Coordinates of C-alpha atoms in Angstrom, one line a residue:
M1 CA -49.8 1.6 -25.2
R2 CA -50.0 4.9 -27.2
S3 CA -52.6 6.4 -24.8
R4 CA -50.4 5.5 -21.9
F5 CA -47.4 7.3 -23.5
N6 CA -49.5 10.5 -23.8
T7 CA -50.3 10.6 -20.1
V8 CA -46.6 10.4 -19.0
T9 CA -45.1 13.7 -17.9
S10 CA -41.5 12.4 -17.4
F11 CA -38.6 13.4 -19.6
G12 CA -38.1 10.0 -21.2
R13 CA -39.3 6.4 -21.7
V14 CA -37.8 3.0 -22.0
I15 CA -37.6 1.9 -25.6
S16 CA -35.5 -1.2 -25.4
V17 CA -34.1 -3.6 -22.7
R18 CA -31.3 -6.1 -23.0
G19 CA -29.9 -7.8 -19.9
S20 CA -28.4 -5.1 -17.6
L21 CA -28.6 -2.5 -20.4
A22 CA -31.5 -0.4 -21.6
R23 CA -32.2 2.4 -24.1
V24 CA -34.2 5.4 -23.2
G25 CA -36.0 7.9 -25.5
L26 CA -35.7 11.5 -24.4
L27 CA -39.0 13.3 -25.1
A28 CA -39.3 16.4 -27.1
A29 CA -42.5 17.7 -25.6
G30 CA -44.4 17.4 -22.3
Q31 CA -41.4 18.5 -20.2
K32 CA -42.3 20.2 -17.0
M33 CA -38.8 20.5 -15.6
P34 CA -36.6 23.6 -16.2
A35 CA -34.0 23.3 -18.9
S36 CA -31.1 23.5 -16.3
E37 CA -32.3 20.2 -14.8
L38 CA -32.8 18.4 -18.1
R39 CA -29.1 18.0 -18.9
A40 CA -29.2 14.3 -19.4
T41 CA -25.6 13.6 -20.2
V42 CA -23.2 10.8 -19.5
G43 CA -22.5 10.0 -15.9
R44 CA -25.9 11.2 -14.6
F45 CA -28.1 8.9 -12.6
I46 CA -31.7 8.4 -13.7
S47 CA -34.6 6.5 -12.1
I48 CA -37.0 4.2 -14.0
R49 CA -40.4 3.7 -12.3
C50 CA -41.5 0.1 -12.4
G51 CA -44.9 -0.1 -10.7
T52 CA -45.9 1.8 -7.6
T53 CA -43.2 0.6 -5.2
T54 CA -40.1 -0.1 -7.1
T55 CA -37.7 2.4 -8.7
I56 CA -34.7 1.2 -10.8
V57 CA -31.5 3.2 -10.5
A58 CA -29.5 3.5 -13.7
M59 CA -26.6 5.5 -15.1
I60 CA -26.4 7.2 -18.5
T61 CA -23.4 5.9 -20.5
E62 CA -24.1 7.3 -24.0
V63 CA -26.4 9.9 -25.5
S64 CA -27.1 10.1 -29.2
C65 CA -29.5 11.7 -31.7
E66 CA -28.6 9.3 -34.5
E67 CA -31.0 6.5 -35.6
L68 CA -33.9 8.0 -33.7
P69 CA -37.2 6.1 -33.8
S70 CA -39.5 7.1 -36.7
S71 CA -41.9 9.1 -34.5
D72 CA -41.1 12.7 -33.7
E73 CA -41.6 12.2 -29.9
Y74 CA -37.9 11.9 -29.1
I75 CA -35.1 14.3 -29.5
A76 CA -32.4 11.8 -28.5
T77 CA -31.8 8.4 -27.1
A78 CA -29.6 7.4 -24.2
S79 CA -27.9 4.1 -23.3
V80 CA -28.1 3.3 -19.5
D81 CA -26.7 0.7 -17.2
L82 CA -29.2 -0.8 -14.7
L83 CA -27.4 -0.7 -11.3
G84 CA -29.9 -1.4 -8.5
E85 CA -33.4 -0.9 -7.1
I86 CA -35.1 1.3 -4.5
F87 CA -38.0 -0.4 -2.7
G88 CA -40.6 2.1 -1.6
G89 CA -42.6 2.3 1.6
D90 CA -42.2 4.3 4.8
R91 CA -38.4 3.6 4.9
P92 CA -37.1 3.2 1.3
K93 CA -34.2 0.8 0.9
F94 CA -31.7 0.4 -1.8
Q95 CA -30.1 -2.9 -3.0
R96 CA -27.7 -3.7 -5.7
G97 CA -28.8 -5.7 -8.7
V98 CA -32.1 -5.8 -10.6
T99 CA -34.9 -8.2 -9.9
N100 CA -37.7 -6.5 -11.7
Y101 CA -36.7 -5.4 -15.2
P102 CA -38.2 -2.3 -16.8
T103 CA -40.7 -2.8 -19.7
I104 CA -41.2 -0.8 -22.9
G105 CA -42.8 2.5 -22.1
D106 CA -41.8 2.8 -18.4
A107 CA -41.3 6.4 -17.3
V108 CA -37.8 7.7 -16.8
D109 CA -36.7 10.8 -14.7
L110 CA -33.5 12.3 -13.5
I111 CA -33.0 10.8 -10.0
T112 CA -34.0 13.1 -7.1
A113 CA -31.6 14.1 -4.4
Q114 CA -33.7 12.2 -1.9
D115 CA -33.3 9.0 -3.9
L116 CA -29.6 9.6 -4.1
R117 CA -29.5 9.9 -0.4
T118 CA -31.3 6.6 -0.1
V119 CA -28.8 4.9 -2.3
Y120 CA -25.8 6.4 -0.4
A121 CA -27.2 6.4 3.1
P122 CA -24.8 4.9 5.6
S123 CA -26.0 1.4 6.4
G124 CA -24.2 1.3 9.7
S125 CA -21.7 3.0 12.0
D126 CA -18.8 1.5 10.1
Q127 CA -18.9 4.1 7.3
I128 CA -16.5 6.9 6.5
N129 CA -17.2 10.1 4.7
V130 CA -14.8 10.5 1.8
G131 CA -16.4 13.3 -0.2
N132 CA -19.4 14.2 -2.3
L133 CA -21.1 12.8 -5.4
Q134 CA -20.1 14.5 -8.7
Q135 CA -23.7 14.7 -9.8
D136 CA -25.1 16.2 -6.6
R137 CA -22.6 17.9 -4.2
S138 CA -25.2 17.9 -1.4
V139 CA -25.1 14.1 -1.2
I140 CA -22.2 12.7 0.9
A141 CA -20.3 9.7 -0.5
Y142 CA -19.7 7.0 2.2
V143 CA -17.4 4.0 2.1
D144 CA -18.0 0.8 4.1
V145 CA -14.8 0.3 6.1
E146 CA -15.4 -3.4 6.8
E147 CA -16.0 -4.2 3.1
M148 CA -13.1 -2.1 1.9
L149 CA -10.6 -3.5 4.4
S150 CA -11.6 -7.1 4.6
K151 CA -11.5 -7.5 0.8
H152 CA -8.5 -5.2 0.2
F153 CA -8.5 -2.0 -1.8
A154 CA -6.4 -0.1 -4.4
V155 CA -5.9 3.6 -5.2
L156 CA -4.9 4.0 -8.9
G157 CA -4.0 7.2 -10.7
S158 CA -1.4 9.0 -12.7
T159 CA 1.2 11.4 -11.2
G160 CA -0.3 14.7 -10.1
V161 CA -4.0 13.8 -9.8
G162 CA -4.0 13.9 -6.0
K163 CA -3.3 10.2 -5.3
S164 CA -1.1 10.7 -2.2
T165 CA -3.6 13.2 -0.8
S166 CA -6.4 10.7 -1.3
V167 CA -4.4 8.0 0.6
S168 CA -3.9 10.5 3.5
L169 CA -7.6 11.2 3.5
L170 CA -8.6 7.5 3.4
L171 CA -6.2 6.4 6.1
N172 CA -7.1 9.3 8.4
E173 CA -10.8 8.5 8.1
I174 CA -10.1 4.8 8.6
L175 CA -8.2 5.6 11.8
K176 CA -11.1 7.7 13.0
A177 CA -13.6 4.9 12.4
R178 CA -11.2 2.1 13.6
P179 CA -8.9 3.7 16.2
N180 CA -7.6 0.3 17.3
L181 CA -6.7 -0.9 13.8
R182 CA -3.0 -1.0 13.2
V183 CA -1.7 0.5 10.0
F184 CA 1.7 -0.1 8.3
L185 CA 2.5 2.3 5.4
L186 CA 5.4 1.8 3.1
D187 CA 6.3 5.4 2.3
V188 CA 8.5 5.3 -0.8
H189 CA 9.1 9.0 -1.2
N190 CA 9.0 10.1 2.4
E191 CA 5.8 12.1 1.9
Y192 CA 3.6 11.0 4.8
G193 CA 5.7 11.8 7.8
R194 CA 3.6 14.7 9.0
C195 CA 0.1 13.5 7.7
F196 CA -1.0 11.6 10.8
G197 CA 0.4 13.6 13.7
D198 CA 0.9 11.8 17.0
R199 CA -1.0 8.7 15.8
A200 CA 2.0 7.5 13.7
L201 CA 5.5 6.3 14.5
V202 CA 7.9 7.3 11.7
L203 CA 10.7 4.9 11.0
N204 CA 13.7 5.3 8.7
P205 CA 17.3 3.9 8.5
R206 CA 18.5 6.0 11.4
N207 CA 16.0 4.7 14.0
L208 CA 15.1 1.3 12.6
K209 CA 16.4 -1.9 14.1
L210 CA 15.8 -4.9 11.8
P211 CA 18.3 -7.6 12.7
F212 CA 19.9 -9.4 9.7
W213 CA 18.9 -12.8 11.2
L214 CA 15.2 -12.0 10.6
F215 CA 15.9 -12.2 6.8
N216 CA 15.3 -15.5 5.2
F217 CA 17.9 -17.1 2.9
E218 CA 16.7 -15.5 -0.3
E219 CA 16.5 -12.1 1.4
I220 CA 20.0 -12.2 3.0
V221 CA 21.5 -13.4 -0.2
D222 CA 19.9 -10.4 -2.0
V223 CA 21.5 -8.1 0.6
L224 CA 25.0 -9.7 0.4
F225 CA 25.1 -9.7 -3.4
G226 CA 23.6 -6.3 -3.8
G227 CA 20.5 -7.4 -5.7
R228 CA 22.5 -9.4 -8.2
P229 CA 22.3 -13.2 -8.7
G230 CA 24.3 -15.1 -6.1
V231 CA 27.4 -17.1 -7.0
P232 CA 26.2 -20.8 -6.8
E233 CA 29.3 -22.0 -4.9
E234 CA 29.0 -19.3 -2.3
L235 CA 25.3 -20.0 -1.9
D236 CA 25.9 -23.6 -1.2
I237 CA 28.4 -22.6 1.6
L238 CA 25.9 -20.2 3.1
A239 CA 23.0 -22.7 3.0
E240 CA 25.1 -25.2 4.9
I241 CA 26.6 -22.9 7.6
I242 CA 23.8 -20.6 8.5
P243 CA 21.8 -23.3 10.3
M244 CA 25.0 -24.3 12.0
A245 CA 25.6 -20.7 13.2
K246 CA 22.0 -20.7 14.6
G247 CA 22.8 -23.9 16.4
I248 CA 26.0 -22.5 17.9
Y249 CA 24.2 -19.4 19.2
T250 CA 21.4 -21.5 20.8
Q251 CA 24.1 -23.5 22.6
Y252 CA 25.5 -20.3 24.0
Q253 CA 22.2 -19.2 25.3
N254 CA 21.2 -22.6 26.7
S255 CA 24.5 -23.5 28.4
D256 CA 24.7 -23.0 32.2
R257 CA 28.3 -22.0 32.2
L258 CA 31.0 -21.1 29.6
G259 CA 33.3 -23.8 28.5
L260 CA 30.6 -26.5 28.3
K261 CA 31.4 -29.2 25.8
R262 CA 29.9 -28.3 22.4
I263 CA 27.2 -30.4 20.9
D264 CA 27.1 -30.9 17.1
P265 CA 25.5 -27.7 15.8
K266 CA 23.7 -29.7 13.1
A267 CA 21.6 -31.2 15.9
G268 CA 19.8 -27.9 16.5
G269 CA 17.1 -28.8 13.9
Y270 CA 17.1 -25.3 12.4
T271 CA 16.6 -24.6 8.7
V272 CA 18.2 -21.8 6.8
D273 CA 14.9 -19.8 7.1
T274 CA 14.1 -20.3 10.8
P275 CA 13.9 -16.8 12.4
V276 CA 16.3 -17.4 15.3
P277 CA 19.4 -15.3 16.1
Y278 CA 22.9 -16.1 15.0
R279 CA 26.1 -14.0 15.2
L280 CA 28.2 -12.9 12.2
V281 CA 31.3 -13.8 14.1
D282 CA 30.2 -17.4 14.3
L283 CA 29.2 -17.4 10.7
I284 CA 32.6 -16.1 9.6
S285 CA 34.5 -18.4 11.9
L286 CA 32.6 -21.4 10.4
I287 CA 33.6 -20.3 6.9
D288 CA 37.2 -19.7 8.0
E289 CA 37.3 -23.1 9.6
R290 CA 36.3 -24.8 6.4
M291 CA 38.7 -22.7 4.4
G292 CA 41.5 -23.8 6.6
K293 CA 40.9 -27.5 5.8
L294 CA 41.2 -26.9 2.1
E295 CA 44.4 -27.4 0.2
N296 CA 43.2 -26.4 -3.2
R297 CA 43.9 -22.7 -3.7
S298 CA 41.0 -22.1 -6.1
S299 CA 38.5 -23.5 -3.6
R300 CA 40.0 -21.3 -0.8
I301 CA 39.3 -18.2 -3.0
I302 CA 35.6 -18.9 -3.0
Y303 CA 35.5 -18.9 0.8
H304 CA 37.7 -15.9 1.0
K305 CA 35.4 -13.9 -1.4
L306 CA 32.4 -14.9 0.7
I307 CA 34.1 -13.6 3.9
S308 CA 35.0 -10.4 2.2
R309 CA 31.5 -10.0 0.9
I310 CA 30.0 -10.4 4.4
E311 CA 32.6 -8.0 6.0
T312 CA 32.0 -5.4 3.3
V313 CA 28.2 -5.3 3.9
R314 CA 28.7 -5.5 7.7
N315 CA 31.0 -2.5 7.7
D316 CA 28.9 -0.3 5.4
P317 CA 27.2 2.4 7.6
R318 CA 24.1 2.4 5.3
Y319 CA 23.4 -1.2 6.6
A320 CA 23.7 -0.3 10.3
F321 CA 20.0 -0.9 10.8
M322 CA 20.6 -4.6 10.0
F323 CA 24.1 -5.2 11.4
D324 CA 24.2 -3.1 14.5
N325 CA 25.3 -5.5 17.3
A326 CA 25.7 -8.2 14.8
N327 CA 28.3 -9.9 17.0
V328 CA 26.4 -9.5 20.2
G329 CA 23.3 -11.4 19.5
G330 CA 20.2 -11.3 21.6
D331 CA 16.8 -12.6 20.7
T332 CA 15.0 -9.3 20.1
M333 CA 12.4 -10.6 17.7
A334 CA 9.6 -9.9 20.1
E335 CA 10.7 -6.3 20.6
V336 CA 11.2 -5.8 16.8
I337 CA 7.7 -7.2 16.0
S338 CA 6.1 -5.2 18.8
H339 CA 7.9 -2.0 17.7
L340 CA 7.2 -2.4 13.9
F341 CA 3.6 -3.4 14.1
R342 CA 2.6 -1.4 17.2
L343 CA 1.8 -4.1 19.7
P344 CA 0.7 -2.5 22.0
A345 CA -0.1 0.7 20.1
N346 CA 0.4 3.1 23.0
G347 CA -1.6 5.8 21.2
R348 CA 0.3 5.3 18.0
P349 CA -1.5 2.6 16.0
M350 CA 0.3 3.5 12.7
T351 CA 3.8 2.9 11.4
I352 CA 5.2 4.9 8.5
M353 CA 8.3 3.2 7.0
Q354 CA 10.2 5.8 5.1
L355 CA 12.1 4.0 2.4
A356 CA 13.9 6.8 0.6
G357 CA 16.9 6.7 2.9
F358 CA 17.7 3.0 2.5
P359 CA 20.3 1.8 0.0
A360 CA 18.6 1.1 -3.3
E361 CA 20.1 -2.5 -3.3
V362 CA 18.4 -3.5 -0.1
V363 CA 14.9 -1.8 -0.3
D364 CA 13.3 -4.9 -2.0
S365 CA 14.7 -7.2 0.7
V366 CA 13.5 -4.9 3.5
V367 CA 10.0 -4.7 2.0
S368 CA 10.0 -8.5 1.6
V369 CA 10.9 -9.0 5.3
L370 CA 8.2 -6.6 6.4
C371 CA 5.5 -8.1 4.3
R372 CA 6.4 -11.6 5.3
M373 CA 6.6 -10.9 9.0
A374 CA 3.2 -9.0 8.8
F375 CA 1.5 -12.0 7.3
D376 CA 3.3 -14.6 9.4
F377 CA 2.4 -12.8 12.7
G378 CA -1.3 -12.6 11.5
L379 CA -1.1 -16.3 10.7
W380 CA 0.4 -17.5 13.9
S381 CA -1.8 -15.2 16.1
D382 CA -5.0 -16.4 14.3
G383 CA -5.7 -12.8 13.2
V384 CA -6.7 -11.5 16.7
S385 CA -5.0 -8.1 16.0
P386 CA -6.0 -6.8 12.5
L387 CA -3.4 -4.9 10.5
L388 CA -3.7 -2.9 7.3
F389 CA -0.6 -3.1 5.2
V390 CA -0.5 -0.2 2.7
C391 CA 2.0 -0.5 -0.2
E392 CA 2.9 2.8 -2.0
E393 CA 4.2 2.5 -5.6
A394 CA 3.1 -1.2 -5.4
H395 CA 4.2 -1.9 -9.0
R396 CA 7.8 -1.6 -7.9
Y397 CA 7.5 -4.6 -5.5
A398 CA 5.0 -6.8 -7.3
S399 CA 5.7 -6.3 -11.0
A400 CA 3.7 -8.2 -13.6
D401 CA 7.0 -8.9 -15.4
R402 CA 8.6 -11.8 -13.6
N403 CA 12.1 -10.7 -14.7
I404 CA 11.8 -7.3 -12.9
G405 CA 12.0 -6.8 -9.2
F406 CA 12.7 -9.3 -6.3
G407 CA 10.7 -12.6 -6.4
P408 CA 10.3 -13.0 -2.6
T409 CA 8.8 -9.5 -2.3
R410 CA 6.2 -10.3 -5.0
K411 CA 5.5 -13.6 -3.3
A412 CA 5.0 -11.9 0.1
V413 CA 2.7 -9.2 -1.2
S414 CA 0.8 -11.9 -3.2
R415 CA 0.3 -14.0 -0.1
I416 CA -1.2 -11.1 1.8
A417 CA -3.5 -10.4 -1.2
K418 CA -4.7 -14.0 -1.5
E419 CA -4.9 -15.2 2.1
G420 CA -4.3 -12.2 4.3
R421 CA -8.0 -11.4 5.1
K422 CA -8.3 -14.9 6.7
Y423 CA -5.7 -13.9 9.3
G424 CA -6.6 -10.2 9.8
V425 CA -3.9 -8.8 7.4
F426 CA -5.5 -6.4 4.9
L427 CA -3.8 -4.9 1.9
G428 CA -4.0 -1.4 0.4
L429 CA -2.2 -0.9 -2.9
V430 CA -1.3 2.5 -4.3
T431 CA 0.1 2.7 -7.9
Q432 CA 0.3 5.0 -10.9
R433 CA 0.9 2.0 -13.3
P434 CA -1.7 -0.7 -12.6
A435 CA -0.8 -2.4 -15.9
E436 CA 2.7 -3.1 -14.5
L437 CA 1.3 -4.6 -11.3
D438 CA 0.9 -8.3 -11.0
A439 CA -2.6 -9.1 -12.3
T440 CA -3.2 -11.7 -9.6
I441 CA -2.6 -9.2 -6.8
I442 CA -4.7 -6.4 -8.1
S443 CA -7.6 -8.9 -8.9
Q444 CA -7.8 -9.5 -5.1
C445 CA -8.6 -5.8 -4.4
N446 CA -12.4 -5.7 -4.4
T447 CA -12.7 -1.9 -3.9
L448 CA -11.0 0.3 -6.5
F449 CA -10.6 4.1 -6.4
A450 CA -9.6 5.0 -10.0
M451 CA -8.4 8.5 -10.5
R452 CA -7.2 9.9 -13.9
L453 CA -5.3 7.4 -16.0
A454 CA -4.1 8.4 -19.4
N455 CA -2.3 5.2 -20.4
D456 CA -4.2 2.8 -22.6
R457 CA -2.7 -0.3 -21.0
D458 CA -3.7 0.9 -17.5
Q459 CA -7.3 1.6 -18.7
A460 CA -7.5 -1.9 -20.3
L461 CA -6.4 -3.6 -17.0
L462 CA -8.9 -1.5 -15.0
R463 CA -11.6 -2.5 -17.5
S464 CA -10.8 -6.2 -17.0
A465 CA -10.8 -5.8 -13.2
V466 CA -14.3 -4.2 -12.7
S467 CA -17.7 -5.9 -13.3
D468 CA -19.5 -5.5 -16.6
A469 CA -22.1 -3.3 -15.0
A470 CA -19.5 -0.7 -14.2
A471 CA -17.3 -1.1 -17.3
N472 CA -18.9 1.8 -19.2
L473 CA -18.0 4.1 -16.4
L474 CA -14.3 3.7 -17.3
S475 CA -14.7 5.9 -20.4
F476 CA -14.6 8.8 -17.9
V477 CA -11.2 7.9 -16.5
P478 CA -9.0 9.9 -18.9
S479 CA -11.1 13.1 -18.3
L480 CA -11.3 13.0 -14.5
G481 CA -10.3 16.2 -12.7
T482 CA -7.9 16.5 -9.7
R483 CA -9.4 14.8 -6.6
E484 CA -12.1 13.2 -8.8
V485 CA -12.4 9.5 -8.6
L486 CA -14.4 6.6 -9.8
A487 CA -15.1 4.2 -7.0
F488 CA -16.0 0.6 -7.7
G489 CA -16.5 -2.5 -5.7
E490 CA -17.7 -3.8 -2.3
G491 CA -16.9 -0.7 -0.3
V492 CA -19.3 1.6 -2.2
A493 CA -23.1 1.3 -2.7
L494 CA -22.8 1.8 -6.5
P495 CA -20.0 2.4 -9.0
T496 CA -19.7 6.1 -8.5
R497 CA -18.0 9.2 -9.8
L498 CA -17.2 11.3 -6.7
R499 CA -14.9 14.1 -5.5
F500 CA -12.7 13.5 -2.5
K501 CA -13.2 16.1 0.2
E502 CA -10.6 18.7 1.0
V503 CA -7.8 17.5 3.2
P504 CA -6.6 19.8 6.0
V505 CA -3.2 21.4 5.4
H506 CA -1.5 19.5 8.2
Q507 CA -2.6 16.2 6.6
L508 CA -1.3 17.0 3.2
P509 CA 1.6 14.8 2.0
R510 CA 4.9 16.7 1.7
S511 CA 4.8 17.0 -2.1
E512 CA 1.4 18.6 -1.9
A513 CA 2.1 20.8 1.1
T514 CA 5.2 22.5 -0.2
I515 CA 3.7 23.6 -3.5
A516 CA 2.0 26.6 -2.0
S517 CA 5.0 27.6 0.1
V518 CA 8.0 27.4 -2.2
P519 CA 10.8 29.6 -0.7
S520 CA 12.1 32.4 -2.8
V521 CA 15.2 31.8 -4.8
A522 CA 17.4 34.1 -2.7
A523 CA 16.2 32.8 0.7
G524 CA 19.3 31.4 2.4
H525 CA 20.8 29.8 -0.8
D526 CA 24.4 30.7 -0.2
M527 CA 27.6 28.6 0.2
H528 CA 26.9 28.0 3.9
F529 CA 23.6 26.5 2.9
V530 CA 25.2 24.3 0.2
S531 CA 27.9 23.2 2.7
A532 CA 25.2 22.3 5.3
V533 CA 23.4 20.1 2.7
L534 CA 26.6 18.4 1.7
D535 CA 27.4 17.6 5.4
R536 CA 24.1 15.8 5.7
W537 CA 24.5 14.1 2.4
R538 CA 27.9 12.7 3.3
G539 CA 26.8 11.9 6.8
A540 CA 24.2 9.5 5.5
T541 CA 27.0 7.2 4.3
S542 CA 29.6 7.5 7.0
N543 CA 29.9 6.5 10.6
R544 CA 29.9 9.5 13.0
D545 CA 30.0 7.4 16.2
V546 CA 32.1 4.4 17.0
P547 CA 29.7 1.6 18.0
N548 CA 30.2 0.1 21.4
D549 CA 30.6 -3.6 20.6
P550 CA 30.6 -5.7 23.9
S551 CA 31.5 -8.8 22.0
I552 CA 35.2 -7.8 21.9
G553 CA 35.6 -8.9 25.5
G554 CA 34.4 -12.4 24.7
D555 CA 31.7 -12.4 27.4
R556 CA 28.6 -14.4 26.9
P557 CA 26.2 -12.5 24.6
T558 CA 23.2 -10.9 26.2
A559 CA 19.9 -9.7 24.8
R560 CA 20.0 -6.1 23.8
I561 CA 17.3 -3.9 25.2
M562 CA 15.8 -1.6 22.7
T563 CA 15.9 2.0 23.7
P564 CA 13.0 4.4 23.0
V565 CA 13.0 5.7 19.4
E566 CA 14.1 9.3 19.0
A567 CA 12.3 11.8 16.8
P568 CA 12.6 10.8 13.1
M569 CA 15.3 12.5 11.2
L570 CA 14.3 14.7 8.3
Q571 CA 15.3 13.0 5.1
P572 CA 16.8 14.9 2.2
S573 CA 13.7 14.1 0.1
M574 CA 11.4 15.9 2.6
G575 CA 11.9 19.2 0.7
L576 CA 13.5 22.5 1.8
D577 CA 11.8 25.5 3.3
P578 CA 13.2 28.6 5.0
D579 CA 12.6 27.2 8.5
R580 CA 14.7 24.2 7.9
F581 CA 18.0 25.9 7.1
S582 CA 18.8 26.2 10.8
L583 CA 18.0 22.5 11.2
L584 CA 20.5 21.6 8.5
K585 CA 23.3 23.1 10.4
K586 CA 22.7 20.8 13.4
P587 CA 25.0 17.7 13.5
L588 CA 23.5 14.4 12.4
R589 CA 22.7 11.8 15.0

């Protein structure tokens, strides 16, 4: 064995092997490479030659000069993780896992650029270019779209590390590779409105129509009670009369002429969660009818409070997206689904739901409805039209703490995570606090893009979510630079430290795009400017136009035809720049 060592010209040798780990001795003499290439430090890939046709790819996770072997051959030792193998021949091929383990004395070298290209070579057309390897900038890092989507993915990182920009990059590249894939993005801070150009439809409270009858019982209760627990007596009343209101509306629709004798509404067979239309006027009249039959004053108060609660929410202009035409009816579910989830896409396969303008009390319910409908449509259509559902600030809607957030929202997101891929509904999670995210949900994401995370709890959760072979890589997480990321899982060839490529200016999220173009302090900031901002502020919570309610005439309700959506309004959270002051002076629509 000694003579064999003396003939080796590589920069190191294997000195111990244990499972997927090995230790390498770095040689003090016999080096033929320049010093600049000998920087064997943590995060670098190495190759271990096993025989004539097999090369093991490994990553250095620790370098030390303590407890060196007794001989003076080595100047340091390195711990390495064994990641995969390259099989030689005319067309070298890489595969994960190790079948032929190294033996003591096997030669070790820093991996060549050619070997790296073999490892990261795209295996098919379904690959997207997301950046370059940190070790060798000449090697492009590819991600397998099919593996990333079908088994869900997550982007994790603290504030300010380029997380939103990375999401824009990934989604734009996915849309290039899969132009027919529908994408639904929950935009919590209204950042992404301009990132996808003409390929995205931007929705917000001013151009969204989400009828209240699409909400299930838990969701409508959450809306009526402003996110607080419902009063049990009032909940019992609602649970009884909502199915009856649905039955009454169905009778209206199915009757050949007005004045037909009514059938018992209970015979409709609807449950409180059946997504069929009903009218608020019918709901209130049923409550009023029951209240009129009561003689006990205290019992009447319960009914009166419930009517007042419904009327208050109905008349709040912030809830117009739900209660517009609430007394007209019309089964618009097909139009709503088609509009929300882009069926047909008409050149716009992506929907951006801007949530910043919604009342805080109703955001959880709206997200719950959207998640639930996305899954149910995939379920009942047998997954023939795949949808990627991207959830920004996911920890807000699927918290690990069961006492925080809205239960049905967590349940809806969890259902997509667990079963969605069977029905063509894929999940993308984006969060800065993975430790606060439901562990069951994040465990279903088989491709993780981990950017800088400083919190110990977040790092611990990440460590539990990745495989043992990649766990040592996580020691790099606190020191990653902006746009640097550790990619794990099914979508990448190996657990990899890479750098996302530059994103064009027009695809930068609002928070990133405005950093370099902050207006000067004196640019238009006078009293007229402040007054214009206040007009928009007040206009968001007041009715400017009197709605035309055809139900006043008592005619038979007819289905409402959805009009084309106007250009999305600029929300206050979109940031201010000199060119927008003139827009602020325009009246709100």
